[in-house]
PDB file of C-alpha atoms in Angstrom:
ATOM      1  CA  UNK X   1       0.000   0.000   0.000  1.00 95.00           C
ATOM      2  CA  UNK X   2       1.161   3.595  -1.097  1.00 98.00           C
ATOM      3  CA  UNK X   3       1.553   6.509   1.361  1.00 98.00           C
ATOM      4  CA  UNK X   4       0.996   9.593   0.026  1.00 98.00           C
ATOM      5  CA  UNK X   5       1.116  12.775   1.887  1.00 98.00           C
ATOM      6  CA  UNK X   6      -1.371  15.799   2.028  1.00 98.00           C
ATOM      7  CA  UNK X   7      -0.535  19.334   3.693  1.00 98.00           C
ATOM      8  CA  UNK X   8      -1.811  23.571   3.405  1.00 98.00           C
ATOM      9  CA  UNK X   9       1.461  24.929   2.213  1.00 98.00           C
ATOM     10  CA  UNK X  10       1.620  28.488   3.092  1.00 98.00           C
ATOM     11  CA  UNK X  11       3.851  31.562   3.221  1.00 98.00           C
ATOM     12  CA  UNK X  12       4.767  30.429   6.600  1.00 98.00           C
ATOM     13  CA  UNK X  13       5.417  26.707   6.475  1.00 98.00           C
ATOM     14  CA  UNK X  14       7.881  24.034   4.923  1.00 98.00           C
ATOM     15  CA  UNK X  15       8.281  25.321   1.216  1.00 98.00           C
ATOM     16  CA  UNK X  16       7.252  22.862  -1.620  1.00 98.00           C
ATOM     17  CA  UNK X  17      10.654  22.006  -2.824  1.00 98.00           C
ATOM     18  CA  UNK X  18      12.074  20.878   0.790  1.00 98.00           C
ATOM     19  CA  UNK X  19       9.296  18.939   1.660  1.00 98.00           C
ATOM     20  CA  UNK X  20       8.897  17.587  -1.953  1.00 98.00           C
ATOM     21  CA  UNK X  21      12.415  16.355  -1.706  1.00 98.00           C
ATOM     22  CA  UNK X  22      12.189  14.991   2.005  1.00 98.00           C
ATOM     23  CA  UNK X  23       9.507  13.052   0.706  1.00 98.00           C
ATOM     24  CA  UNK X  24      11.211  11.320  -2.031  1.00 98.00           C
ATOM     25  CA  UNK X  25      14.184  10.457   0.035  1.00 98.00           C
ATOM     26  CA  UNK X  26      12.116   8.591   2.826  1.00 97.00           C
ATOM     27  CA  UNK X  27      10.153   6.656   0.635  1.00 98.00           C
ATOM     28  CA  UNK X  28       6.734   8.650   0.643  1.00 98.00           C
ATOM     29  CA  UNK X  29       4.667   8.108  -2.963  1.00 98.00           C
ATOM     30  CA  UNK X  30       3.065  11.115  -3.195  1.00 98.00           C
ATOM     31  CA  UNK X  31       2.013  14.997  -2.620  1.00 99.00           C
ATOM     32  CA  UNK X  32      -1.333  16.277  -2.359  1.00 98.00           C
ATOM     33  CA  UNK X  33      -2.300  19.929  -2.273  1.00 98.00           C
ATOM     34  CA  UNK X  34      -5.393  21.855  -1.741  1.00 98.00           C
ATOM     35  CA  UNK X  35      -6.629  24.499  -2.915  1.00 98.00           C
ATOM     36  CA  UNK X  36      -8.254  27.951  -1.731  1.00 98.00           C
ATOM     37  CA  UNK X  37      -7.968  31.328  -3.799  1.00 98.00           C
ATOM     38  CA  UNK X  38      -8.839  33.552  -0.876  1.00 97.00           C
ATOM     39  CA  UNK X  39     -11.139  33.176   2.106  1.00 96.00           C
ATOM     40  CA  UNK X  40     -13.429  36.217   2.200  1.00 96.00           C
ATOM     41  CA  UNK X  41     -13.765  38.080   5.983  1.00 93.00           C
ATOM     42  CA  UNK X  42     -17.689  38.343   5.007  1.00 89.00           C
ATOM     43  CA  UNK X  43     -17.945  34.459   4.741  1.00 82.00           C
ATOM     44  CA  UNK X  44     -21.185  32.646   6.127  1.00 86.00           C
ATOM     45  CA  UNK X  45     -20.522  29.311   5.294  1.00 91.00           C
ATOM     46  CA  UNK X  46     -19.641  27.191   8.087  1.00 88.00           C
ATOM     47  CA  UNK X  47     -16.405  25.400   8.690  1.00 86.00           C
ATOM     48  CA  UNK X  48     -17.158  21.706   7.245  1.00 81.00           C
ATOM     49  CA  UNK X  49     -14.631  20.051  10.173  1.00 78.00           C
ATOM     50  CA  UNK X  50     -15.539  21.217  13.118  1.00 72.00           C
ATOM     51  CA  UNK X  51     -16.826  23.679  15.013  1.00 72.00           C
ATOM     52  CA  UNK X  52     -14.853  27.749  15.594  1.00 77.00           C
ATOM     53  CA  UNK X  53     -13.060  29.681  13.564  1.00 85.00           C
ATOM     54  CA  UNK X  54     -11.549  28.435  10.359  1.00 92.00           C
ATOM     55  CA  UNK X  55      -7.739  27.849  10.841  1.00 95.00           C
ATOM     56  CA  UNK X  56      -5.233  30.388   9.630  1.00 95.00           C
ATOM     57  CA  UNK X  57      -3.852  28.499   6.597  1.00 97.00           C
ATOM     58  CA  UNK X  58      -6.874  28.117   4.784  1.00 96.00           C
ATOM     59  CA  UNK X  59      -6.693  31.995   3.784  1.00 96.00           C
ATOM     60  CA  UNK X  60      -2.828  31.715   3.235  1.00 98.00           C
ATOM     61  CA  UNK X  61      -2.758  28.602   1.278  1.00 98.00           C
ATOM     62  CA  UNK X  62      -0.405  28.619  -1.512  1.00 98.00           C
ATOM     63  CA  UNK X  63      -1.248  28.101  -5.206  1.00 98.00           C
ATOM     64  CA  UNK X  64      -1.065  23.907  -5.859  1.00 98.00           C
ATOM     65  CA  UNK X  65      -0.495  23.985  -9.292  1.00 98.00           C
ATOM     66  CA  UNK X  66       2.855  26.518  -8.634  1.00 98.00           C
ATOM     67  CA  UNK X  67       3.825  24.781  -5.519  1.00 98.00           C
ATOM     68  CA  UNK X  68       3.943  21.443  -7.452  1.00 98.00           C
ATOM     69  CA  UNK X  69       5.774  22.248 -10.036  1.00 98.00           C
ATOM     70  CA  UNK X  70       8.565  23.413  -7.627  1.00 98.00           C
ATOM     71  CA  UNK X  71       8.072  20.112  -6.208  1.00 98.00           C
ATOM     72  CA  UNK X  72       8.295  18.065  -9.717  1.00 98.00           C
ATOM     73  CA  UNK X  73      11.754  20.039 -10.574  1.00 98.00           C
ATOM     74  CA  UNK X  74      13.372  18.845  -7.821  1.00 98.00           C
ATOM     75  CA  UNK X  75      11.902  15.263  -7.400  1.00 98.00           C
ATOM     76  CA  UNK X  76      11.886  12.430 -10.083  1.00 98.00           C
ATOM     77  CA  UNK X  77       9.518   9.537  -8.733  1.00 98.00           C
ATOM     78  CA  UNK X  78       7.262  11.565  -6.328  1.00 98.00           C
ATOM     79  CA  UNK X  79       3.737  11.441  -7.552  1.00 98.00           C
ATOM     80  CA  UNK X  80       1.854  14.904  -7.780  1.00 98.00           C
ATOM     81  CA  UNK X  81      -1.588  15.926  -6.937  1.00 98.00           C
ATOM     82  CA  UNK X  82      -4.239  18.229  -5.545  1.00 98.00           C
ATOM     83  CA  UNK X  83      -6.514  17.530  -2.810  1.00 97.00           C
ATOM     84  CA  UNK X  84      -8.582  18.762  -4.035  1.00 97.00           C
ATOM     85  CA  UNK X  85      -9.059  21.553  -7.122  1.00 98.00           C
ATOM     86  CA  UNK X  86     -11.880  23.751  -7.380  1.00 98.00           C
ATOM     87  CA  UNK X  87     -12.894  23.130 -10.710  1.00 98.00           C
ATOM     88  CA  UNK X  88     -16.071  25.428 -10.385  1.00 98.00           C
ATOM     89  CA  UNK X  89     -13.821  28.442  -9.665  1.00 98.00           C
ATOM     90  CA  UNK X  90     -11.445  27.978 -12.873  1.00 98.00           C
ATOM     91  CA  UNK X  91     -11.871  29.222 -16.576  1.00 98.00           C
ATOM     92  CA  UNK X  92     -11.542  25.582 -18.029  1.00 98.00           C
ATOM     93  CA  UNK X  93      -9.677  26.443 -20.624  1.00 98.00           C
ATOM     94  CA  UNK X  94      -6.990  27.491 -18.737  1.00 98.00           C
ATOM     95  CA  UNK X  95      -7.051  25.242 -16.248  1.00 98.00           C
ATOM     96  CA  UNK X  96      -6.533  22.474 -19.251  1.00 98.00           C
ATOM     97  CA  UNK X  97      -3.297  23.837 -20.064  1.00 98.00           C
ATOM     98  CA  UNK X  98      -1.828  24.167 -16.234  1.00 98.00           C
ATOM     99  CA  UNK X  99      -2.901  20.825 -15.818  1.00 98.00           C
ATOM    100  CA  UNK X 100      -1.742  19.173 -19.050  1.00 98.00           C
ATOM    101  CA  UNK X 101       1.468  21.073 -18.552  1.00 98.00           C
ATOM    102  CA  UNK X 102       2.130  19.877 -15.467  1.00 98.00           C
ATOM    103  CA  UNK X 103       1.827  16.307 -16.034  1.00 98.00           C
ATOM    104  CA  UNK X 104       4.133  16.760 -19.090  1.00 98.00           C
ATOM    105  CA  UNK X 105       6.657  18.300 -17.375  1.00 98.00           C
ATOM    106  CA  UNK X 106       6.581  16.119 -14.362  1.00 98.00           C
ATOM    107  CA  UNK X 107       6.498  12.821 -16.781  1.00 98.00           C
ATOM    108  CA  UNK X 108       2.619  12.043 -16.211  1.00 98.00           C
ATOM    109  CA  UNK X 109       2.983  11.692 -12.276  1.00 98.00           C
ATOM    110  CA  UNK X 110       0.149  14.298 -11.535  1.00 98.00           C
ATOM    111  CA  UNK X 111      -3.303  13.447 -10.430  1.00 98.00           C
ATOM    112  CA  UNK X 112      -6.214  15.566 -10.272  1.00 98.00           C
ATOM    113  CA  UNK X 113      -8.293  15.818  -7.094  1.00 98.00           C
ATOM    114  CA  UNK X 114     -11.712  16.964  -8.197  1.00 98.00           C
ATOM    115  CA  UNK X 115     -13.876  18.849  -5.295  1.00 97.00           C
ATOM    116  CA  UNK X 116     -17.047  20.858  -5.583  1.00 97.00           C
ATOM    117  CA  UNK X 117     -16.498  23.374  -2.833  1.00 96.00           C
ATOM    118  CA  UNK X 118     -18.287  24.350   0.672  1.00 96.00           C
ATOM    119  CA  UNK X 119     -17.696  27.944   0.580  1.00 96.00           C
ATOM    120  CA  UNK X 120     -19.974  29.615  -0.877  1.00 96.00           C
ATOM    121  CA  UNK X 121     -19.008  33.049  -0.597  1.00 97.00           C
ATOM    122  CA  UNK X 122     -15.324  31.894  -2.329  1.00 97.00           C
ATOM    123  CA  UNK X 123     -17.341  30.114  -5.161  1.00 97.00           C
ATOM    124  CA  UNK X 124     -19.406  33.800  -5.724  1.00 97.00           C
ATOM    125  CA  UNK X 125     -16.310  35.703  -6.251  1.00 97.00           C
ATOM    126  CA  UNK X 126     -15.328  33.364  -9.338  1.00 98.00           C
ATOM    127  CA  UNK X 127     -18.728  33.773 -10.515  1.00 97.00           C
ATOM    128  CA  UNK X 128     -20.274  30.727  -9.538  1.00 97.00           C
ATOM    129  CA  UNK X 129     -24.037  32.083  -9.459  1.00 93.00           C
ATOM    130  CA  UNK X 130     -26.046  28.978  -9.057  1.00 97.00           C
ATOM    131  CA  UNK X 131     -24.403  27.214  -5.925  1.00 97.00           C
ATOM    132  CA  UNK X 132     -27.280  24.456  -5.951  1.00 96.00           C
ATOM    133  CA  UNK X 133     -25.921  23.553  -9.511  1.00 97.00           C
ATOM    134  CA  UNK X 134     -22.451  23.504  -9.049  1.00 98.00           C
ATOM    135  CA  UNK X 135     -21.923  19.937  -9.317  1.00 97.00           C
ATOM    136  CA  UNK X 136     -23.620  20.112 -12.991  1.00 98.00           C
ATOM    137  CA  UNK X 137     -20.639  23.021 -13.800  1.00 98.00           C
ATOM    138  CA  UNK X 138     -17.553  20.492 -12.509  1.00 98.00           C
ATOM    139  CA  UNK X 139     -18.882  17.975 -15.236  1.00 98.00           C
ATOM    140  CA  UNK X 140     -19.243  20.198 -17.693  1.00 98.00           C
ATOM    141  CA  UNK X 141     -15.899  21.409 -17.371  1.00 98.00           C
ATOM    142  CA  UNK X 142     -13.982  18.476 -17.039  1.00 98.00           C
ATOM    143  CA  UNK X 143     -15.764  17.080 -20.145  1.00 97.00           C
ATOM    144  CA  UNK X 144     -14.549  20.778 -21.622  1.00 98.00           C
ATOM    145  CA  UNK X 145     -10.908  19.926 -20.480  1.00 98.00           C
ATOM    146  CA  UNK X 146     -11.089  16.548 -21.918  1.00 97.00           C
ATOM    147  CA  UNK X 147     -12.208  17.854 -25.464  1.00 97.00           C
ATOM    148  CA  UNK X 148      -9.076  19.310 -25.194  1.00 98.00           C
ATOM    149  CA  UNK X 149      -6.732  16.330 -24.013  1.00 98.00           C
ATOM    150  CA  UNK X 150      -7.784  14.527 -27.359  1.00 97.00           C
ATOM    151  CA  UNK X 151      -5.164  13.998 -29.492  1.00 96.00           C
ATOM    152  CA  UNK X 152      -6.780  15.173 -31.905  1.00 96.00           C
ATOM    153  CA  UNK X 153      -8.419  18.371 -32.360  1.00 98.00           C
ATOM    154  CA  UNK X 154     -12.067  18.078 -30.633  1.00 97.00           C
ATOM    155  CA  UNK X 155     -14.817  20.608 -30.397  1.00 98.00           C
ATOM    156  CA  UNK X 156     -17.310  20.410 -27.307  1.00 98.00           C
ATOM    157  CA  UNK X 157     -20.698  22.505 -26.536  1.00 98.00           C
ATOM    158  CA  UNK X 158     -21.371  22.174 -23.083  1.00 97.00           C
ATOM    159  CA  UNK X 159     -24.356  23.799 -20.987  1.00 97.00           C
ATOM    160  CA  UNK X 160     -22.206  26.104 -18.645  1.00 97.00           C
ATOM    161  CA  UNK X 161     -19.130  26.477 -21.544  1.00 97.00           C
ATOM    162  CA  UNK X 162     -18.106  25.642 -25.199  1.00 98.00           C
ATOM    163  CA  UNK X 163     -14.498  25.324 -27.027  1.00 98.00           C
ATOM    164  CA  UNK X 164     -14.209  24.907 -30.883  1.00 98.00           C
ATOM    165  CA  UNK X 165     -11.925  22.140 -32.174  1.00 98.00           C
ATOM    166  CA  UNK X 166      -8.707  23.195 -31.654  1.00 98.00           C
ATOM    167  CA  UNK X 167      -4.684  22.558 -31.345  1.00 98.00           C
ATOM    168  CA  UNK X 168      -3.858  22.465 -27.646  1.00 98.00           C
ATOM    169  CA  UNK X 169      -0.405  21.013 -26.629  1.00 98.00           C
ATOM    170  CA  UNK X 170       1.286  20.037 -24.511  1.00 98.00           C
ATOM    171  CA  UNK X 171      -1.173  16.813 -23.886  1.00 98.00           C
ATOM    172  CA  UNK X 172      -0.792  15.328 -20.499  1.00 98.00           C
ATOM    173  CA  UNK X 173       1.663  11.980 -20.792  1.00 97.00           C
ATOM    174  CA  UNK X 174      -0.932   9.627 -19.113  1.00 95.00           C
ATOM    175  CA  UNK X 175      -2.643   7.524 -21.710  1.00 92.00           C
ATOM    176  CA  UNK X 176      -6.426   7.158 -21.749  1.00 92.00           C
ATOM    177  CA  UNK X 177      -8.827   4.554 -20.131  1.00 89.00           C
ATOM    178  CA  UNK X 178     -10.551   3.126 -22.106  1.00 83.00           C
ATOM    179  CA  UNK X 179     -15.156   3.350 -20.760  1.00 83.00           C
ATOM    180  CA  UNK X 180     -17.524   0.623 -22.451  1.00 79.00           C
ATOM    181  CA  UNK X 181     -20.024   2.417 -24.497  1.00 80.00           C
ATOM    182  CA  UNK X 182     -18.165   6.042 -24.238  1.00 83.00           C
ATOM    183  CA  UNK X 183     -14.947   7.818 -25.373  1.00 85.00           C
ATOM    184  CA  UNK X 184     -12.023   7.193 -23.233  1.00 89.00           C
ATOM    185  CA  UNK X 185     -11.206   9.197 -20.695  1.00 93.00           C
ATOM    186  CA  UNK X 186      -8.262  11.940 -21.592  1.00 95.00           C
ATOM    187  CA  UNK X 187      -5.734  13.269 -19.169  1.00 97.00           C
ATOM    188  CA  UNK X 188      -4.370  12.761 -15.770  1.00 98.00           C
ATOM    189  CA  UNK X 189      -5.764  10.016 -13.369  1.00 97.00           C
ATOM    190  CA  UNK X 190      -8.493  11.710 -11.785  1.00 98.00           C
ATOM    191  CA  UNK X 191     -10.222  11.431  -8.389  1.00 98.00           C
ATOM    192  CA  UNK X 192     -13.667  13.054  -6.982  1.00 98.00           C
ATOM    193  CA  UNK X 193     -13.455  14.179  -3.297  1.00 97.00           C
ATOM    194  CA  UNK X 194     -16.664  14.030  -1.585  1.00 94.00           C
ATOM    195  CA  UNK X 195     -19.749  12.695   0.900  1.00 93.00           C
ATOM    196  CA  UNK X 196     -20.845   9.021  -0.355  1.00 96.00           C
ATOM    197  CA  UNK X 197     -23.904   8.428  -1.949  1.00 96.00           C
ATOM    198  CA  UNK X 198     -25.887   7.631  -4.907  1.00 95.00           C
ATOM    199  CA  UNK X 199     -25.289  11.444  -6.130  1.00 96.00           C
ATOM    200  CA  UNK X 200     -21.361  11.401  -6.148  1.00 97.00           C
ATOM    201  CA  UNK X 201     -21.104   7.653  -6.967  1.00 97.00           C
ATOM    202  CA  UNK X 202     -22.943   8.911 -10.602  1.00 96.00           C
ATOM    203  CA  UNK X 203     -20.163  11.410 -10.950  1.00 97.00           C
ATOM    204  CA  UNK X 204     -17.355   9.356 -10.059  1.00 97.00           C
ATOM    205  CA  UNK X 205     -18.506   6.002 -12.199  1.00 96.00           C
ATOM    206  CA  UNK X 206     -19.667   8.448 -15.436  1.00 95.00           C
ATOM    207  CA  UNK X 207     -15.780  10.606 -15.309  1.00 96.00           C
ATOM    208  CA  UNK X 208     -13.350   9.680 -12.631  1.00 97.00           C
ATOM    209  CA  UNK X 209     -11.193   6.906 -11.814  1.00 96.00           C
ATOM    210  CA  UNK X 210     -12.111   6.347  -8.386  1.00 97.00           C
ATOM    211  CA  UNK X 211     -12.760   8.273  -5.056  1.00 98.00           C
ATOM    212  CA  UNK X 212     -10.817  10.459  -2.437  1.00 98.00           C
ATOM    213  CA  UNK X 213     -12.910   9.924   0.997  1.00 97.00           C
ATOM    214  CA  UNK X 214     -11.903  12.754   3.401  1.00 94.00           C
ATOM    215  CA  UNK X 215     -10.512  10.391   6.757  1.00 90.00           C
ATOM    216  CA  UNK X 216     -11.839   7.606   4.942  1.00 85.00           C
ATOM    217  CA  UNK X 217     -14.767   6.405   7.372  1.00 88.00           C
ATOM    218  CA  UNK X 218     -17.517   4.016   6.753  1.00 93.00           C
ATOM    219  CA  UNK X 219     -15.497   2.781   3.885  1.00 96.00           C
ATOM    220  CA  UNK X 220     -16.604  -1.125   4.698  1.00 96.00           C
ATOM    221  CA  UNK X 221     -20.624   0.346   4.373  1.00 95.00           C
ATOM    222  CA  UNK X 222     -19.927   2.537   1.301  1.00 97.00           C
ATOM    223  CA  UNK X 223     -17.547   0.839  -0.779  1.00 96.00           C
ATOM    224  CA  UNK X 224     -19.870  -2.338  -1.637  1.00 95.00           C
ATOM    225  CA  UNK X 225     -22.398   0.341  -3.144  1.00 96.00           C
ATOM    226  CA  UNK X 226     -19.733   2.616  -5.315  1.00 97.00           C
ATOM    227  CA  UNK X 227     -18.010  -0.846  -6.651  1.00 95.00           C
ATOM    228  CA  UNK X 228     -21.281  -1.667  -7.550  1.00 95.00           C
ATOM    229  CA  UNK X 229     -22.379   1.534  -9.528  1.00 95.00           C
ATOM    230  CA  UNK X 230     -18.764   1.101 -11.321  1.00 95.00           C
ATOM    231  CA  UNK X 231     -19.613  -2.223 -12.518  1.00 92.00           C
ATOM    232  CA  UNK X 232     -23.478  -1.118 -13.905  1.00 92.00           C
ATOM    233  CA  UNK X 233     -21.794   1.547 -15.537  1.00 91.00           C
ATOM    234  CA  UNK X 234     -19.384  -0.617 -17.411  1.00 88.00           C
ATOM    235  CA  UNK X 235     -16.483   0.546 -16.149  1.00 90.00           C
ATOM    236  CA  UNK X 236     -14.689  -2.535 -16.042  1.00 78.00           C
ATOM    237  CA  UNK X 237     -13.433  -5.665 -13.553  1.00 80.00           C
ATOM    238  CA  UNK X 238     -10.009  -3.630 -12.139  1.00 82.00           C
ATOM    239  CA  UNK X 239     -12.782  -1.506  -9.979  1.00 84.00           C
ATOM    240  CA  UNK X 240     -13.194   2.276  -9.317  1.00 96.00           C
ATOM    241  CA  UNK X 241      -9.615   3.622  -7.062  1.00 97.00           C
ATOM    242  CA  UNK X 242     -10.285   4.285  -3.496  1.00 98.00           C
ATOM    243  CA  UNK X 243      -8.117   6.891  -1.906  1.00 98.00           C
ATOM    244  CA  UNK X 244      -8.525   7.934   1.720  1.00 98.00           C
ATOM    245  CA  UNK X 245      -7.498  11.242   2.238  1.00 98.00           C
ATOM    246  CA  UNK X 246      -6.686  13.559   5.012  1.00 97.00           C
ATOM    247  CA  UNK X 247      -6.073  10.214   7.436  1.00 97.00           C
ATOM    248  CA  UNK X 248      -4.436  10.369  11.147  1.00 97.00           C
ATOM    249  CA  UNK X 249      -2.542   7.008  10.514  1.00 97.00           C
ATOM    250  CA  UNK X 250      -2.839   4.301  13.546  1.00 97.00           C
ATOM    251  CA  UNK X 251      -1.236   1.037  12.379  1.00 97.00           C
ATOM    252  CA  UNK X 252      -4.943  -0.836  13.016  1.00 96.00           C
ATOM    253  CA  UNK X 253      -6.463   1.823  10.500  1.00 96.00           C
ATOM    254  CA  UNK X 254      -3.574   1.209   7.444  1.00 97.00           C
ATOM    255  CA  UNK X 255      -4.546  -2.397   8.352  1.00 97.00           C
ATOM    256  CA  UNK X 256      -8.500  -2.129   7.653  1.00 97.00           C
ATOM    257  CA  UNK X 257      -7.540  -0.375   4.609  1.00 97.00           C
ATOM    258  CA  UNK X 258      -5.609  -2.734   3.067  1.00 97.00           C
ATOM    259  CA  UNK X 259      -8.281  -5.454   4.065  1.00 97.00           C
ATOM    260  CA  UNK X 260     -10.695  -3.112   1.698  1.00 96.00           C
ATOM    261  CA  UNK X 261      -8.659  -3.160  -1.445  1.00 95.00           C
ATOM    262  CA  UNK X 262      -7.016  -0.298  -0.947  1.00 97.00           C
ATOM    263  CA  UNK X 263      -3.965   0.796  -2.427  1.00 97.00           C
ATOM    264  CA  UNK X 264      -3.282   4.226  -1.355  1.00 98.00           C
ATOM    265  CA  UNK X 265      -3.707   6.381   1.307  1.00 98.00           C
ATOM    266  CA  UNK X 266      -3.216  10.048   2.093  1.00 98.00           C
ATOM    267  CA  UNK X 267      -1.819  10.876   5.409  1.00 98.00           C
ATOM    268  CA  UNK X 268      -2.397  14.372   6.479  1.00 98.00           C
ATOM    269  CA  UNK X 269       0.843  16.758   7.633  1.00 98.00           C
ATOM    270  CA  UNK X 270       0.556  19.681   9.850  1.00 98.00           C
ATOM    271  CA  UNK X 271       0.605  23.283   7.948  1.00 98.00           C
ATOM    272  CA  UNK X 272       3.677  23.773  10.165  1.00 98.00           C
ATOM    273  CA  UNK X 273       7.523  24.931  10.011  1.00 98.00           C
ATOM    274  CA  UNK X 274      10.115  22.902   8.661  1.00 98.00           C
ATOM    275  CA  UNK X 275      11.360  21.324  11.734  1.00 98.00           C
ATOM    276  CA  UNK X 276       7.499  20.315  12.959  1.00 98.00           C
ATOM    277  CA  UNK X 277       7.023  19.000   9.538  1.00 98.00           C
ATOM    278  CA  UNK X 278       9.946  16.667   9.819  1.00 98.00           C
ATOM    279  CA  UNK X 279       9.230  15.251  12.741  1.00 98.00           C
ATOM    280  CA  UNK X 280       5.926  14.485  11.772  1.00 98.00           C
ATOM    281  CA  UNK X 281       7.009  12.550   8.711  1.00 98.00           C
ATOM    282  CA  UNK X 282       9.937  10.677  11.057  1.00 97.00           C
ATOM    283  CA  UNK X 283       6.790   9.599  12.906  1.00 97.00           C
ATOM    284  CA  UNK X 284       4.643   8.353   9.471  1.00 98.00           C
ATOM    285  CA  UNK X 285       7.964   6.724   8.252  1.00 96.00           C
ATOM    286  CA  UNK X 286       7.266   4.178  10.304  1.00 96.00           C
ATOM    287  CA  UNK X 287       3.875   2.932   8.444  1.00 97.00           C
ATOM    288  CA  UNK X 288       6.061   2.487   5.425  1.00 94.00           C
TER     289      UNK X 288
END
């Protein structure tokens, strides 16, 4: 089983390159980032973790796309990834060349964490109008990026957005999956963060590769039902990915996950200094 690692980089922890390359060295398989443009001070939404204030690094969070490609530059086997992106809040267009670009340039070890976003107030800013619909504007851009992951020029008219058939390089180095009864699926490997049920599992099965469970509980309930869904939509035998995310580790947890299948898990670092950070991943090494 892979261990991955998840963290908020900020202006005032471990930078991206340091902890990218202490990662490598010990044996980690991977770095996931999340993403926040800006936290407004008017914001109503409530904190989806717990109760107070929301923590300081969730308004200072660096950029994931920048901050991993300081960590692909100075790493050569360390897989890449965001926990999560928020597709809703990106011009598509753009956000198909960052991410193709990317995964070329770090030799196709990037994977795309797909999340539909709890504040509301952020999402507004971007110009996400219709929060109840939200959802139906991640699909429809994805499907928008993947028109332009085709190797060859594809147009796509979408409800929220449109492209023309066009020449987009550089395309992203991972090859596509092949769906029974639908196109392949272009571009990175690419993983839907989210609350189980029927709702997500239609999202995941129809343009994902599998699922990133935030701590990963209830997996022995939920996973019969998404493995399920995968196989009624044709997806094939191999199964959808499972990818607990965000996890505390405790040797009898890593242990139940591996009884379910699973192959990776993310194991969440504190948005701390450099020496904090270290210490942290002495104590994780030991899962390895």
């Amino acid at each position: 089983m892979r261990l991955a690692t998840t963290v908020f980089l900020t202006d005032e922890t471990i930078a991206p390159a340091r902890l990218a390359q202490e990662l490598e060295q010990r044996g980690f398989a991977g770095l996931y980032l999340p993403e926040h443009t800006h936290i407004p001070i008017s914001r109503q939404s409530p904190y989806p973790v717990g109760d107070g204030p929301l923590p300081r690094e969730y308004g200072r969070t660096l950029d994931p796309f920048v901050a991993l490609a300081q960590a692909a530059a100075v790493t050569e086997r360390l897989a890449l990834g965001t926990g999560i992106t928020l597709v809703a809040q990106h011009d598509p267009i753009g956000l198909a060349k960052g991410i193709a670009t990317l995964d070329f340039l770090s030799g196709g070890r990037f994977t795309l964490g797909v999340g539909f976003g709890w504040n509301v107030e952020e999402a507004a800013d971007h110009g996400v109008a219709d929060w109840s619909r939200r959802r139906e504007l991640v699909r429809d851009r994805i499907a928008l990026m993947r028109a332009l992951w085709n190797e060859e020029p594809t147009s796509y008219e979408g409800e929220f957005g449109s492209v023309s058939a066009s020449e987009a390089h550089p395309k992203p180095v991972q090859r596509p999956r092949e769906r029974k009864g639908a196109p392949p699926l272009t571009g990175p490997r690419t993983l839907i963060g989210g609350a189980a049920g029927p709702k997500l599992f239609a999202h995941i099965t129809e343009y994902a590769d599998g699922w990133m469970p935030i701590g990963g509980r209830g997996l022995t309930e939920t996973l019969p039902a998404l493995r399920e869904a995968w196989q009624e939509a044709g997806r094939g035998p191999e199964g959808p990915q499972v990818v607990p995310f965000a996890v505390h580790p405790t040797p009898g947890k890593l242990a139940h996950y591996r009884d379910l299948g699973v192959e990776e898990v993310v194991l969440q670092l504190p948005p701390a200094d450099e020496a904090e950070v270290l210490r942290t991943l002495d104590t994780y090494a030991r899962f390895l």
